[in-house]
Amino acid sequence: MDHQRRARLGGDCGVLAWLVDPTTDIPRDARPLLYGALLAAPGVVVIGVLSSLLITVAAAIRTGLTQFWIFAAIDITLLLLRLRAVRRCQRHFRAGTLPTIDRSVMLTIAWCALQGIVAFAIGLTGDLPTIVITTAFILGLVAPICARNHTAPRLAVTLVLLCDVPFKIGLALSGHPILWILIPLSVPLLASVRVLLRNFTTILAASLNAAERNRLLAGHDPLTGLANRYDLDAQLARLTASPEHPLALLCLDLDRFKPINDRFGHAAGDAVLVGVAERLHVVAGEQALIVRLGGDEFLLALPGLSPGQAQSLAEQLARTISGSSYPIDSGEPITVGVSIGYACFPDDATSLAVLRNRADDALYSAKRGGGVRRYDPQAALTHVA
């Protein structure tokens, strides 16, 4: 997805992390997208502040109280800080990096708290026309707050409370008992907000988890659970971006695999493939990208390995895959051999496309001569000839 809609949570602020948590089971890879939704657009920020300023200035003119001019100054200061935060995020987007949401969220909290304080102060004035306008403004904030912060239900509820609760306290102290009827309306309002947000997050979680399952199905072999060819070039590119980040690419092809399918059936062949995948995971570890290219062909990509380390790993893989039998339902033990060819970036190739071709060339040499082979330009010329 567009990187300009993604962000991250910075630092180690437990309270802030709790506030912005989606409160439901969301794939980890989707979190930057949810955090990005909490970043305000400049137009939204400006419109919100203009609306609040109109009410604050109106209260200052009608009541003649200096405190409302102070509130207006604070509102403008928060506007400048929020716009500065927006520009900072835009710089990150242009650089292709993820901005943090901490500052933006804290400033949003501060702005909503200010609206609650202003509404409280307006309630204390007892000026009925201004109180009515403020009531409409506070109630009108609920929808945009929920819309903008729907991915963080706790934050949305907190912002609504910061606006609504001080205002209702101001109404209780306004000297107009008729306005007290508005106070208990906070209960159904908050209940509705919670139900709305809960329903949305349930739908959002179902949608994101379905998308994650589809992504896994598209990118993984259903038999072995290994990655498949889908988006392989992009996966390899994520493992290395420069010569300072070496990458070993190993191509594996099982020997004597076809007779297993012919003699014992495809179920037995499938059991062997699953067993090979398990052994690859054990030897290569979590840092490896392990791909089933199709049939009995596999590819392993390991970042940070020198050619010598790649040779040792390939030899260990060969021993592990062919060193012991694979159990099948018939009870008869099955063994397979393996040919492994490998090439290293940047020693054997200066691009990932060339690296894949040279690992294939090394595999061809290994299949002819057996065992493990590193890419050899001379052998590759013989292959072409």
Short mmCIF file of C-alpha atoms in Angstrom, two decimals:
data_model
loop_
_atom_site.label_atom_id
_atom_site.label_comp_id
_atom_site.label_asym_id
_atom_site.label_seq_id
_atom_site.Cartn_x
_atom_site.Cartn_y
_atom_site.Cartn_z
CA MET A 1 0.00 0.00 0.00
CA ASP A 2 0.97 3.63 -0.33
CA HIS A 3 3.74 4.36 2.17
CA GLN A 4 2.19 7.82 2.71
CA ARG A 5 -0.62 6.20 4.66
CA ARG A 6 1.65 4.37 7.06
CA ALA A 7 3.28 5.39 10.35
CA ARG A 8 4.77 3.89 13.46
CA LEU A 9 4.61 4.25 17.23
CA GLY A 10 7.82 5.77 18.54
CA GLY A 11 9.50 5.41 21.90
CA ASP A 12 8.24 3.18 24.69
CA CYS A 13 5.24 5.06 26.06
CA GLY A 14 3.00 2.46 27.66
CA VAL A 15 -0.01 4.78 28.05
CA LEU A 16 0.13 5.99 24.46
CA ALA A 17 0.58 2.44 23.16
CA TRP A 18 -2.48 1.41 25.16
CA LEU A 19 -4.52 4.31 23.78
CA VAL A 20 -3.74 3.63 20.12
CA ASP A 21 -4.07 -0.15 20.35
CA PRO A 22 -6.79 -1.40 17.96
CA THR A 23 -8.15 -3.61 20.82
CA THR A 24 -8.65 -6.56 18.51
CA ASP A 25 -6.57 -9.17 16.72
CA ILE A 26 -4.89 -7.28 13.88
CA PRO A 27 -1.99 -8.63 11.77
CA ARG A 28 1.28 -7.01 12.81
CA ASP A 29 2.02 -5.93 9.24
CA ALA A 30 -1.23 -3.92 9.23
CA ARG A 31 -0.31 -1.81 12.28
CA PRO A 32 1.56 0.88 10.31
CA LEU A 33 -1.56 1.37 8.19
CA LEU A 34 -3.74 1.77 11.29
CA TYR A 35 -1.28 4.18 12.89
CA GLY A 36 -1.17 6.18 9.67
CA ALA A 37 -4.92 6.74 9.90
CA LEU A 38 -4.32 8.70 13.12
CA LEU A 39 -2.26 11.36 11.34
CA ALA A 40 -4.37 14.43 10.68
CA ALA A 41 -4.45 16.13 7.30
CA PRO A 42 -3.72 19.89 7.31
CA GLY A 43 -7.22 20.76 6.08
CA VAL A 44 -8.86 18.82 8.91
CA VAL A 45 -6.68 20.55 11.49
CA VAL A 46 -7.37 24.04 10.13
CA ILE A 47 -11.14 23.53 9.84
CA GLY A 48 -11.36 22.23 13.40
CA VAL A 49 -9.42 25.15 14.81
CA LEU A 50 -11.38 27.74 12.82
CA SER A 51 -14.63 26.31 14.23
CA SER A 52 -13.35 26.37 17.81
CA LEU A 53 -11.92 29.87 17.39
CA LEU A 54 -15.27 31.23 16.24
CA ILE A 55 -16.92 30.01 19.44
CA THR A 56 -14.07 31.13 21.70
CA VAL A 57 -13.93 34.62 20.16
CA ALA A 58 -17.74 34.89 20.32
CA ALA A 59 -17.61 34.01 24.02
CA ALA A 60 -14.87 36.59 24.59
CA ILE A 61 -16.90 39.33 22.87
CA ARG A 62 -20.19 38.49 24.59
CA THR A 63 -18.78 38.07 28.09
CA GLY A 64 -15.81 40.44 27.96
CA LEU A 65 -13.74 37.86 29.84
CA THR A 66 -9.99 37.86 29.13
CA GLN A 67 -9.69 34.12 29.69
CA PHE A 68 -11.37 33.40 26.35
CA TRP A 69 -8.77 35.46 24.48
CA ILE A 70 -6.12 33.38 26.27
CA PHE A 71 -7.91 30.20 25.16
CA ALA A 72 -7.93 31.53 21.58
CA ALA A 73 -4.18 32.17 21.75
CA ILE A 74 -3.58 28.63 23.02
CA ASP A 75 -5.77 27.28 20.22
CA ILE A 76 -3.68 29.12 17.61
CA THR A 77 -0.46 27.88 19.23
CA LEU A 78 -1.72 24.29 19.07
CA LEU A 79 -2.66 24.87 15.43
CA LEU A 80 0.89 25.91 14.59
CA LEU A 81 2.34 22.92 16.45
CA ARG A 82 -0.04 20.51 14.72
CA LEU A 83 0.76 21.94 11.29
CA ARG A 84 4.43 21.60 12.11
CA ALA A 85 3.82 17.95 12.99
CA VAL A 86 2.01 17.48 9.67
CA ARG A 87 4.96 18.96 7.75
CA ARG A 88 7.31 16.67 9.64
CA CYS A 89 5.26 13.66 8.57
CA GLN A 90 5.28 14.87 4.97
CA ARG A 91 9.08 15.08 5.05
CA HIS A 92 9.19 11.45 6.17
CA PHE A 93 6.82 10.47 3.37
CA ARG A 94 9.01 12.19 0.77
CA ALA A 95 12.06 10.39 2.18
CA GLY A 96 10.23 7.06 2.08
CA THR A 97 10.40 6.56 5.85
CA LEU A 98 7.66 6.03 8.41
CA PRO A 99 6.84 8.99 10.70
CA THR A 100 5.95 8.46 14.35
CA ILE A 101 2.44 9.22 15.56
CA ASP A 102 3.35 10.19 19.12
CA ARG A 103 3.50 13.96 18.64
CA SER A 104 0.40 14.08 16.45
CA VAL A 105 -1.66 12.04 18.92
CA MET A 106 -0.50 14.05 21.94
CA LEU A 107 -1.37 17.32 20.20
CA THR A 108 -4.80 15.95 19.27
CA ILE A 109 -5.36 15.03 22.92
CA ALA A 110 -4.28 18.52 23.98
CA TRP A 111 -6.65 20.16 21.48
CA CYS A 112 -9.65 18.10 22.62
CA ALA A 113 -8.81 18.83 26.24
CA LEU A 114 -8.74 22.54 25.38
CA GLN A 115 -12.20 22.30 23.81
CA GLY A 116 -13.50 20.69 26.99
CA ILE A 117 -11.97 23.42 29.13
CA VAL A 118 -13.40 26.20 26.91
CA ALA A 119 -16.84 24.53 26.98
CA PHE A 120 -16.61 24.28 30.78
CA ALA A 121 -15.74 27.97 31.05
CA ILE A 122 -18.61 28.90 28.73
CA GLY A 123 -20.98 26.90 30.92
CA LEU A 124 -19.83 28.85 33.96
CA THR A 125 -20.68 32.16 32.26
CA GLY A 126 -24.37 31.22 32.17
CA ASP A 127 -24.69 32.95 28.77
CA LEU A 128 -27.47 30.87 27.24
CA PRO A 129 -26.93 31.66 23.52
CA THR A 130 -23.22 30.81 23.74
CA ILE A 131 -23.98 27.65 25.71
CA VAL A 132 -26.44 26.49 23.01
CA ILE A 133 -23.85 27.09 20.28
CA THR A 134 -21.21 25.26 22.33
CA THR A 135 -23.58 22.33 22.83
CA ALA A 136 -23.96 21.98 19.07
CA PHE A 137 -20.19 22.26 18.62
CA ILE A 138 -19.31 19.60 21.23
CA LEU A 139 -21.92 17.18 19.87
CA GLY A 140 -20.69 17.92 16.37
CA LEU A 141 -17.15 16.93 17.33
CA VAL A 142 -18.18 13.35 18.17
CA ALA A 143 -18.61 12.20 14.56
CA PRO A 144 -15.29 13.54 13.19
CA ILE A 145 -13.41 12.33 16.27
CA CYS A 146 -14.75 8.81 15.77
CA ALA A 147 -14.17 8.95 12.01
CA ARG A 148 -10.57 10.13 12.34
CA ASN A 149 -9.62 7.80 15.18
CA HIS A 150 -11.70 4.73 14.33
CA THR A 151 -8.59 2.51 14.25
CA ALA A 152 -7.89 3.34 17.92
CA PRO A 153 -11.18 2.96 19.86
CA ARG A 154 -9.66 3.80 23.25
CA LEU A 155 -8.20 7.01 21.90
CA ALA A 156 -11.49 7.97 20.25
CA VAL A 157 -13.46 7.43 23.48
CA THR A 158 -10.85 9.37 25.46
CA LEU A 159 -11.07 12.33 23.08
CA VAL A 160 -14.87 12.36 23.27
CA LEU A 161 -14.68 12.28 27.07
CA LEU A 162 -12.19 15.15 27.13
CA CYS A 163 -14.61 17.30 25.13
CA ASP A 164 -17.88 16.20 26.71
CA VAL A 165 -17.29 15.67 30.45
CA PRO A 166 -15.93 19.18 31.29
CA PHE A 167 -18.77 20.72 29.28
CA LYS A 168 -21.39 18.76 31.20
CA ILE A 169 -19.81 19.86 34.48
CA GLY A 170 -20.03 23.44 33.23
CA LEU A 171 -23.71 22.92 32.43
CA ALA A 172 -24.33 21.68 35.97
CA LEU A 173 -22.81 24.91 37.29
CA SER A 174 -24.37 27.21 34.69
CA GLY A 175 -27.31 28.32 36.82
CA HIS A 176 -29.84 27.10 34.23
CA PRO A 177 -31.55 23.97 35.63
CA ILE A 178 -33.27 23.38 32.28
CA LEU A 179 -29.84 22.58 30.80
CA TRP A 180 -29.31 19.75 33.29
CA ILE A 181 -31.43 17.56 31.05
CA LEU A 182 -28.41 17.42 28.72
CA ILE A 183 -26.15 15.90 31.37
CA PRO A 184 -27.54 12.32 31.46
CA LEU A 185 -27.49 12.28 27.65
CA SER A 186 -23.73 11.65 27.93
CA VAL A 187 -24.47 8.03 28.90
CA PRO A 188 -26.28 6.99 25.68
CA LEU A 189 -23.84 9.11 23.68
CA LEU A 190 -20.80 7.26 25.00
CA ALA A 191 -22.59 3.92 24.77
CA SER A 192 -23.35 4.59 21.11
CA VAL A 193 -19.75 5.61 20.46
CA ARG A 194 -18.45 2.41 22.02
CA VAL A 195 -20.86 0.22 20.05
CA LEU A 196 -20.03 2.03 16.83
CA LEU A 197 -16.29 1.68 17.34
CA ARG A 198 -16.56 -1.94 18.46
CA ASN A 199 -18.57 -2.87 15.38
CA PHE A 200 -16.13 -1.07 13.13
CA THR A 201 -13.04 -2.67 14.67
CA THR A 202 -14.67 -6.10 14.41
CA ILE A 203 -15.29 -5.55 10.70
CA LEU A 204 -11.82 -4.06 10.26
CA ALA A 205 -10.15 -7.01 11.99
CA ALA A 206 -12.10 -9.52 9.90
CA SER A 207 -11.15 -7.65 6.72
CA LEU A 208 -7.45 -7.34 7.57
CA ASN A 209 -7.18 -10.94 8.74
CA ALA A 210 -8.88 -12.14 5.56
CA ALA A 211 -6.43 -10.06 3.53
CA GLU A 212 -3.55 -11.55 5.52
CA ARG A 213 -4.83 -15.08 4.91
CA ASN A 214 -5.16 -14.36 1.20
CA ARG A 215 -1.65 -12.95 1.14
CA LEU A 216 -0.29 -16.04 2.85
CA LEU A 217 -2.19 -18.33 0.50
CA ALA A 218 -0.92 -16.42 -2.50
CA GLY A 219 2.67 -16.39 -1.28
CA HIS A 220 3.02 -19.82 0.33
CA ASP A 221 3.02 -23.42 -0.82
CA PRO A 222 -0.04 -25.13 0.72
CA LEU A 223 1.75 -28.49 1.09
CA THR A 224 4.96 -27.50 2.87
CA GLY A 225 4.02 -24.06 4.19
CA LEU A 226 7.14 -22.61 2.56
CA ALA A 227 7.11 -19.44 0.51
CA ASN A 228 6.50 -19.91 -3.21
CA ARG A 229 7.58 -18.04 -6.33
CA TYR A 230 5.04 -15.27 -5.74
CA ASP A 231 6.78 -11.90 -5.36
CA LEU A 232 10.13 -13.68 -5.01
CA ASP A 233 12.19 -10.85 -6.48
CA ALA A 234 10.70 -8.38 -3.98
CA GLN A 235 11.38 -10.78 -1.11
CA LEU A 236 15.00 -11.14 -2.17
CA ALA A 237 15.36 -7.38 -2.57
CA ARG A 238 14.27 -6.90 1.05
CA LEU A 239 17.15 -9.10 2.19
CA THR A 240 19.86 -7.05 0.53
CA ALA A 241 20.04 -3.53 -0.80
CA SER A 242 23.77 -2.93 -1.26
CA PRO A 243 27.13 -4.69 -1.49
CA GLU A 244 27.55 -4.04 2.22
CA HIS A 245 24.75 -6.58 2.82
CA PRO A 246 25.91 -9.93 1.36
CA LEU A 247 23.44 -12.62 0.40
CA ALA A 248 23.93 -16.33 -0.24
CA LEU A 249 21.46 -17.95 -2.65
CA LEU A 250 21.21 -21.75 -2.63
CA CYS A 251 19.27 -23.78 -5.21
CA LEU A 252 18.35 -27.36 -4.24
CA ASP A 253 17.00 -30.22 -6.33
CA LEU A 254 16.15 -33.59 -4.82
CA ASP A 255 17.76 -36.65 -6.43
CA ARG A 256 15.84 -39.89 -7.00
CA PHE A 257 12.55 -38.21 -6.13
CA LYS A 258 10.49 -39.19 -9.20
CA PRO A 259 10.78 -42.95 -8.47
CA ILE A 260 9.20 -42.30 -5.07
CA ASN A 261 6.02 -40.98 -6.70
CA ASP A 262 6.07 -43.81 -9.26
CA ARG A 263 6.55 -46.58 -6.70
CA PHE A 264 4.76 -45.37 -3.56
CA GLY A 265 2.34 -42.78 -4.93
CA HIS A 266 2.07 -39.02 -4.66
CA ALA A 267 1.04 -39.14 -1.00
CA ALA A 268 4.43 -40.62 -0.17
CA GLY A 269 6.14 -37.99 -2.31
CA ASP A 270 4.23 -35.27 -0.51
CA ALA A 271 5.32 -36.69 2.86
CA VAL A 272 8.96 -36.54 1.74
CA LEU A 273 8.60 -32.93 0.56
CA VAL A 274 7.10 -31.95 3.92
CA GLY A 275 9.97 -33.73 5.69
CA VAL A 276 12.55 -31.94 3.54
CA ALA A 277 10.91 -28.58 4.31
CA GLU A 278 11.11 -29.30 8.04
CA ARG A 279 14.80 -30.17 7.79
CA LEU A 280 15.50 -27.02 5.81
CA HIS A 281 13.94 -24.95 8.59
CA VAL A 282 15.98 -26.75 11.26
CA VAL A 283 19.31 -26.22 9.50
CA ALA A 284 18.80 -22.77 7.93
CA GLY A 285 17.01 -21.15 10.88
CA GLU A 286 14.53 -18.32 11.08
CA GLN A 287 16.71 -15.79 9.28
CA ALA A 288 16.49 -17.72 5.99
CA LEU A 289 13.98 -17.22 3.22
CA ILE A 290 13.03 -20.75 2.17
CA VAL A 291 11.07 -21.15 -1.06
CA ARG A 292 9.58 -24.15 -2.80
CA LEU A 293 10.01 -23.28 -6.46
CA GLY A 294 7.90 -26.22 -7.60
CA GLY A 295 8.09 -30.01 -7.72
CA ASP A 296 11.20 -31.05 -5.82
CA GLU A 297 13.09 -27.78 -6.29
CA PHE A 298 13.84 -25.40 -3.42
CA LEU A 299 15.62 -22.08 -2.97
CA LEU A 300 17.21 -20.69 0.17
CA ALA A 301 18.31 -17.09 0.62
CA LEU A 302 20.42 -16.21 3.66
CA PRO A 303 21.64 -12.67 4.34
CA GLY A 304 25.03 -12.01 5.83
CA LEU A 305 26.79 -15.24 4.79
CA SER A 306 30.29 -15.26 3.35
CA PRO A 307 31.06 -17.76 0.57
CA GLY A 308 32.82 -20.01 3.10
CA GLN A 309 29.83 -19.96 5.42
CA ALA A 310 27.52 -20.67 2.49
CA GLN A 311 29.64 -23.69 1.56
CA SER A 312 29.46 -25.05 5.12
CA LEU A 313 25.71 -24.50 5.28
CA ALA A 314 25.15 -26.19 1.91
CA GLU A 315 27.17 -29.21 3.00
CA GLN A 316 25.20 -29.41 6.27
CA LEU A 317 21.95 -29.22 4.32
CA ALA A 318 23.07 -32.03 2.03
CA ARG A 319 23.94 -34.25 5.00
CA THR A 320 20.70 -33.49 6.80
CA ILE A 321 18.41 -34.03 3.82
CA SER A 322 20.01 -37.23 2.59
CA GLY A 323 21.48 -38.58 5.83
CA SER A 324 18.36 -40.32 7.20
CA SER A 325 15.16 -41.81 5.84
CA TYR A 326 11.67 -40.30 5.67
CA PRO A 327 8.75 -42.22 7.19
CA ILE A 328 5.70 -42.90 5.02
CA ASP A 329 2.40 -44.67 5.67
CA SER A 330 3.54 -47.96 4.14
CA GLY A 331 6.24 -48.17 6.78
CA GLU A 332 9.05 -48.64 4.26
CA PRO A 333 11.83 -46.07 4.84
CA ILE A 334 12.59 -43.72 1.97
CA THR A 335 15.79 -41.83 1.34
CA VAL A 336 16.54 -39.10 -1.19
CA GLY A 337 19.65 -37.37 -2.35
CA VAL A 338 20.08 -33.68 -3.04
CA SER A 339 22.10 -31.50 -5.37
CA ILE A 340 22.90 -27.98 -4.22
CA GLY A 341 24.28 -25.08 -6.20
CA TYR A 342 24.91 -21.67 -4.71
CA ALA A 343 26.15 -18.20 -5.55
CA CYS A 344 26.96 -15.23 -3.34
CA PHE A 345 26.15 -11.56 -3.65
CA PRO A 346 28.19 -9.47 -4.34
CA ASP A 347 31.12 -11.89 -4.88
CA ASP A 348 29.52 -13.85 -7.74
CA ALA A 349 26.99 -11.32 -9.03
CA THR A 350 26.27 -7.61 -8.85
CA SER A 351 22.48 -7.88 -9.11
CA LEU A 352 19.83 -10.20 -7.75
CA ALA A 353 18.70 -11.23 -11.24
CA VAL A 354 22.22 -12.32 -12.16
CA LEU A 355 22.61 -13.98 -8.74
CA ARG A 356 19.58 -16.19 -9.37
CA ASN A 357 20.88 -17.20 -12.79
CA ARG A 358 24.30 -18.06 -11.40
CA ALA A 359 22.84 -20.09 -8.54
CA ASP A 360 20.89 -22.03 -11.21
CA ASP A 361 24.12 -22.56 -13.16
CA ALA A 362 25.78 -23.87 -10.00
CA LEU A 363 22.87 -26.26 -9.43
CA TYR A 364 23.23 -27.58 -12.98
CA SER A 365 26.91 -28.30 -12.26
CA ALA A 366 25.98 -30.00 -8.98
CA LYS A 367 23.41 -32.22 -10.73
CA ARG A 368 26.06 -33.32 -13.22
CA GLY A 369 28.80 -33.88 -10.69
CA GLY A 370 26.82 -34.51 -7.50
CA GLY A 371 27.00 -32.86 -4.10
CA VAL A 372 27.49 -29.14 -3.56
CA ARG A 373 28.81 -26.66 -6.11
CA ARG A 374 29.47 -22.93 -5.97
CA TYR A 375 29.03 -20.89 -9.12
CA ASP A 376 32.06 -21.32 -11.35
CA PRO A 377 32.31 -19.13 -14.48
CA GLN A 378 34.25 -21.84 -16.29
CA ALA A 379 31.63 -24.48 -15.56
CA ALA A 380 28.92 -22.06 -16.63
CA LEU A 381 30.62 -21.58 -20.01
CA THR A 382 30.69 -25.37 -20.42
CA HIS A 383 26.98 -25.47 -19.58
CA VAL A 384 26.20 -22.88 -22.26
CA ALA A 385 28.38 -24.66 -24.82
#
